[in-house]
Short mmCIF file of C-alpha atoms in Angstrom, two decimals:
data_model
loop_
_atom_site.label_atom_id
_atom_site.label_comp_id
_atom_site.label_asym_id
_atom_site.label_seq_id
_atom_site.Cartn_x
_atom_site.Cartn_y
_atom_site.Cartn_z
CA UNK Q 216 -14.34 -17.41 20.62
CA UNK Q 217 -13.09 -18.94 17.14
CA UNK Q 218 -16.19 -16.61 15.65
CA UNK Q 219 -15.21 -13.58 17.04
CA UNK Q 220 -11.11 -14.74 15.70
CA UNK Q 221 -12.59 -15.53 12.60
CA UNK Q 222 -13.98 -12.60 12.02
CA UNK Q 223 -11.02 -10.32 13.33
CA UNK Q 224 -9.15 -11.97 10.48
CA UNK Q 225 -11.89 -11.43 8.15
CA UNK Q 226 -12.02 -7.51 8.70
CA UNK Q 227 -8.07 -7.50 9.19
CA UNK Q 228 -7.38 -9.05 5.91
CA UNK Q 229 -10.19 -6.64 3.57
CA UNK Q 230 -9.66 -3.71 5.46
CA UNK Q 231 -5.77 -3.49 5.27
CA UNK Q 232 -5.63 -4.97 1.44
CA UNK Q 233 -5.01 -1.87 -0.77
CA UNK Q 234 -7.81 -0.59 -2.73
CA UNK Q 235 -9.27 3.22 -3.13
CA UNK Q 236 -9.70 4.03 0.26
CA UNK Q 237 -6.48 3.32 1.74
CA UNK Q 238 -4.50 4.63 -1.65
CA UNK Q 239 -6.32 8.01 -0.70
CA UNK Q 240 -5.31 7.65 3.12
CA UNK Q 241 -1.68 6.67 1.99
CA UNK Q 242 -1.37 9.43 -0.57
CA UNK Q 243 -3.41 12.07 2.21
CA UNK Q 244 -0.80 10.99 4.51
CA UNK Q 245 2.48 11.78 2.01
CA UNK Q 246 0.62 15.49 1.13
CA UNK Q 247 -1.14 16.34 4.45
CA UNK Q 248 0.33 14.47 7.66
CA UNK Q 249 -1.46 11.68 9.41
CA UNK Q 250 -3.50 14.26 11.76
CA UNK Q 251 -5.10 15.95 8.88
CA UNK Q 252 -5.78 13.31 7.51
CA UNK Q 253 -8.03 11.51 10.31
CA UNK Q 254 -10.97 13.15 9.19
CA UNK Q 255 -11.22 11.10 5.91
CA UNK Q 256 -9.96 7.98 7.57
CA UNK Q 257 -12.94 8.88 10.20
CA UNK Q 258 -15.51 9.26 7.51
CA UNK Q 259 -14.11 6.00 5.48
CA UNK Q 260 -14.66 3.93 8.73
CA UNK Q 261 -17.88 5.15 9.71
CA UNK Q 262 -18.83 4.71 6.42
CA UNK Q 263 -17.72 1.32 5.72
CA UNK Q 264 -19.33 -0.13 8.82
CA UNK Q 265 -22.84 1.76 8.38
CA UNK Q 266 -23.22 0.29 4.58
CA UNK Q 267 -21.74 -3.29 7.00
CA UNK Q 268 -24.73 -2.69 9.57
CA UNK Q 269 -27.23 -1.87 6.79
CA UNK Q 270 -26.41 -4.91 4.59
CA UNK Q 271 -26.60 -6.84 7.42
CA UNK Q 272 -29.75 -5.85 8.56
CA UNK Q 273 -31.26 -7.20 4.71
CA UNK Q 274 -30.35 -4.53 2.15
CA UNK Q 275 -28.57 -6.40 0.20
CA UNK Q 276 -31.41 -8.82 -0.01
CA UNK Q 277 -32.81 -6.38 -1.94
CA UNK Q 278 -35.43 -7.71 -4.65
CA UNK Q 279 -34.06 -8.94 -8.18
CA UNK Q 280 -35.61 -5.65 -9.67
CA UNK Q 281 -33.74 -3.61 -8.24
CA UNK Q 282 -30.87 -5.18 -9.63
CA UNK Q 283 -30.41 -1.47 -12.08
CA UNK Q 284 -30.09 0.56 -9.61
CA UNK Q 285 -27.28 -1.23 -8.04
CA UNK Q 286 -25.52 -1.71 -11.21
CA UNK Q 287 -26.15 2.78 -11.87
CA UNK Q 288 -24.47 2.51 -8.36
CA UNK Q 289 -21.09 1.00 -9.25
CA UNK Q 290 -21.08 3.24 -12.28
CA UNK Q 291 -21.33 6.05 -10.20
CA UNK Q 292 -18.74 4.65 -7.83
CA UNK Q 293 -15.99 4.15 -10.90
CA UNK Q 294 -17.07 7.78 -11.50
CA UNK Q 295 -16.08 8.92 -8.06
CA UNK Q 296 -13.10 6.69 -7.68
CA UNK Q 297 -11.90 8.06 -11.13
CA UNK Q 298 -12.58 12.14 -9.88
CA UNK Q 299 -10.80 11.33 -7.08
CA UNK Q 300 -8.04 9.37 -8.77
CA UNK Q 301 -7.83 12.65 -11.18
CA UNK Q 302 -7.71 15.10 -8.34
CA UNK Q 303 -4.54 13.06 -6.68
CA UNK Q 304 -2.75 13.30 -10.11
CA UNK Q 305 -2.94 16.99 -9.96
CA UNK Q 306 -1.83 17.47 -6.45
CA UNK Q 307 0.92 20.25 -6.30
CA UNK Q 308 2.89 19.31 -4.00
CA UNK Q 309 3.10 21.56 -0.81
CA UNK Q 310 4.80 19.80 2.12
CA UNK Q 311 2.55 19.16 4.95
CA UNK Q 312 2.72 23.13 6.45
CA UNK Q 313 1.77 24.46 3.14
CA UNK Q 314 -1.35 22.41 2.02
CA UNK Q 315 -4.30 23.83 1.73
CA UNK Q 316 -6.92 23.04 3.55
CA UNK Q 317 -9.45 22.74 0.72
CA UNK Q 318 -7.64 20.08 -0.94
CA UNK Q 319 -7.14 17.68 1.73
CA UNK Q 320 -9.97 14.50 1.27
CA UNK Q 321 -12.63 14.99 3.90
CA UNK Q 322 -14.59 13.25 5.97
CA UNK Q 323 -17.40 13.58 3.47
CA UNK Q 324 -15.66 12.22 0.62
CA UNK Q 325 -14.37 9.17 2.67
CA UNK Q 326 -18.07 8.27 3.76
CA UNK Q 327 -18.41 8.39 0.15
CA UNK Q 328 -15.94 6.37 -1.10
CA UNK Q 329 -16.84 3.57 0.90
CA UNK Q 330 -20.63 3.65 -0.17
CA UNK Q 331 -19.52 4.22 -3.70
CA UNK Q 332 -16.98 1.71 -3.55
CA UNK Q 333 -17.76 -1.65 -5.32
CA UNK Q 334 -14.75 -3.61 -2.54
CA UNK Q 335 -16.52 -2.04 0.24
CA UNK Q 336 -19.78 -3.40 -1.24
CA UNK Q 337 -18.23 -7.08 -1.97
CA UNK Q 338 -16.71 -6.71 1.29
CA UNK Q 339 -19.86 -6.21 3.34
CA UNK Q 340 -22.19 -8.79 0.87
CA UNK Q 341 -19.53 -11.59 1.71
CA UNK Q 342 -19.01 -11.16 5.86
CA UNK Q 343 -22.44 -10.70 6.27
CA UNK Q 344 -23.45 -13.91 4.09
CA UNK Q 345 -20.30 -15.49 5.93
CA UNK Q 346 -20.74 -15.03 9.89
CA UNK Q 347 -24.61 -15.53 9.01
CA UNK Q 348 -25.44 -11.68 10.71
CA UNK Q 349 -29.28 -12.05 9.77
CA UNK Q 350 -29.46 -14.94 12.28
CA UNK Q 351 -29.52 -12.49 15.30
CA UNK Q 352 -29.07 -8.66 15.84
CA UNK Q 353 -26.21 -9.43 18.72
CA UNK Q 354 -23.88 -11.35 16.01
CA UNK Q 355 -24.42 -8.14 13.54
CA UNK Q 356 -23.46 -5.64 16.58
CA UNK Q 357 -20.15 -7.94 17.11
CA UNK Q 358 -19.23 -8.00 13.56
CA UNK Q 359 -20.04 -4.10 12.88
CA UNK Q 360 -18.01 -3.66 16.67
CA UNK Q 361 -14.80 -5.94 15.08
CA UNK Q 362 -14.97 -4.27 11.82
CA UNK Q 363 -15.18 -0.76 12.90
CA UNK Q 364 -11.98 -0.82 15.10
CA UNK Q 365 -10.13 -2.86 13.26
CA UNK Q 366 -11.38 -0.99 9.69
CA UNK Q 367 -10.49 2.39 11.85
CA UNK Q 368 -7.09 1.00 12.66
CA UNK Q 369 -6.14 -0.13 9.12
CA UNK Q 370 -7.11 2.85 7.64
CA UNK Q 371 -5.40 4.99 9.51
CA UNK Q 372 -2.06 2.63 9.09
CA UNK Q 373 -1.85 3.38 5.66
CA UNK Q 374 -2.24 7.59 6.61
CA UNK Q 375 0.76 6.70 9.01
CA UNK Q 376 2.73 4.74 6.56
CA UNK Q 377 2.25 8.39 3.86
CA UNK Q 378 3.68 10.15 6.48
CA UNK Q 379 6.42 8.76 7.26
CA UNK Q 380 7.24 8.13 3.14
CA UNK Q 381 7.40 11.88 2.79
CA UNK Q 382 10.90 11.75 5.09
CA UNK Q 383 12.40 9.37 2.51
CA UNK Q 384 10.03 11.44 -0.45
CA UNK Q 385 11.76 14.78 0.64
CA UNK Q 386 11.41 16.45 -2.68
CA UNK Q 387 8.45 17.83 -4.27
CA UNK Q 388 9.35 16.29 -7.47
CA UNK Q 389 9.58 12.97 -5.64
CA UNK Q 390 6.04 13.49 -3.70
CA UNK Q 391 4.67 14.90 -7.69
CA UNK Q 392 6.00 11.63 -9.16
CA UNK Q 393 4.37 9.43 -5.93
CA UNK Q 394 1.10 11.35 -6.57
CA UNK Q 395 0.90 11.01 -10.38
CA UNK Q 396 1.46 7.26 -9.50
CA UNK Q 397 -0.99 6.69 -7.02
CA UNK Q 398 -3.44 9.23 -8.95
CA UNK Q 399 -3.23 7.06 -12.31
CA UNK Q 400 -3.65 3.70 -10.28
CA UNK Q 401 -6.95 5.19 -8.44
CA UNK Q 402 -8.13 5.92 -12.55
CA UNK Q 403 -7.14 2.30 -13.39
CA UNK Q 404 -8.84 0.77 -10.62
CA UNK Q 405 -12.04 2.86 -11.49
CA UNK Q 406 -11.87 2.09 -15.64
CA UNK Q 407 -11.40 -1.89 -14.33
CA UNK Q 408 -14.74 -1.81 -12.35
CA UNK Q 409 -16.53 0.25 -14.82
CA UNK Q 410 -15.30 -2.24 -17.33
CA UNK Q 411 -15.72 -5.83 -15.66
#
């Protein structure tokens, strides 16, 4: 029972810590409403715990050579993180009946962000060396189980919380302002990991 506690707290504490997934969610949330935005928070989760079961069944024990690839990876995830970072900057603000439907983040592009995502990476390299997953396939299913409701959950509490900023946000210029904000943060968070 303290495993399974152990590693609620684990999934609790990465999943809901802000990084570029859950400033998208938050800042999908403010533009779109919490319902449109589900389909990225859906495609963050699924992808977060997928790269979680793969690591865990030995892809990150990949060998030393292909230590290059990994590193093109996480330039190609700083890349992403900064496109999307760019594209929230520019968001015209709408209100949530106006948006269009085009530029609301997909499910695609949150399946993406977690794979291209160097946290989501560090994330799933330290829980799985952590709670020991290679040990048996039944401790991996708990931990990918765990993580996937509670990485669902988390996700999708940081759409909620954009949603109900745009009633105290009730200005376009205010939203513009919020956007420009979180937009530039995303870009600093990707120039960091492309830098360190």
């Amino acid at each position: 029972m303290s495993v399974l506690i152990a590693m609620s707290v684990f999934s609790f504490s990465m999943s809901i810590s802000p990084g570029p997934v859950n400033l998208i969610a938050l800042t999908s949330g403010l533009n779109y409403g919490f319902w449109r935005s589900v389909p990225f928070v859906s495609g963050a989760t699924i992808g977060f715990t997928l790269l979680l079961f793969l690591i865990g069944l030995g892809i990150g024990t990949l060998p030393s050579n292909y230590t290059q690839s990994l590193e093109y990876l996480s330039y190609f995830g700083c890349g992403f993180i900064l496109y999307m970072g760019v594209k929230i900057f520019s968001v015209n603000p709408q209100g949530i009946k106006g948006a269009e439907f085009n530029d609301i983040p997909s499910f695609t592009q949150g399946i993406f962000m977690q794979w291209l995502n160097p946290k989501a990476w560090m994330a799933c390299l330290a829980g799985c060396s952590a709670f020991n997953v290679h040990s048996s396939n039944e401790v991996l299913a708990t931990f990918v189980g765990i993580y996937f409701l509670i990485c669902y959950l988390c996700i999708g509490c940081w759409s909620f919380l954009g949603e109900k900023m745009s009633v105290y946000l009730k200005s376009k210029f205010r939203i513009s302002i919020f956007n420009k904000v979180m937009g530039g943060m995303l870009c600093l968070i990707a120039i960091y990991l492309f830098i360190i």
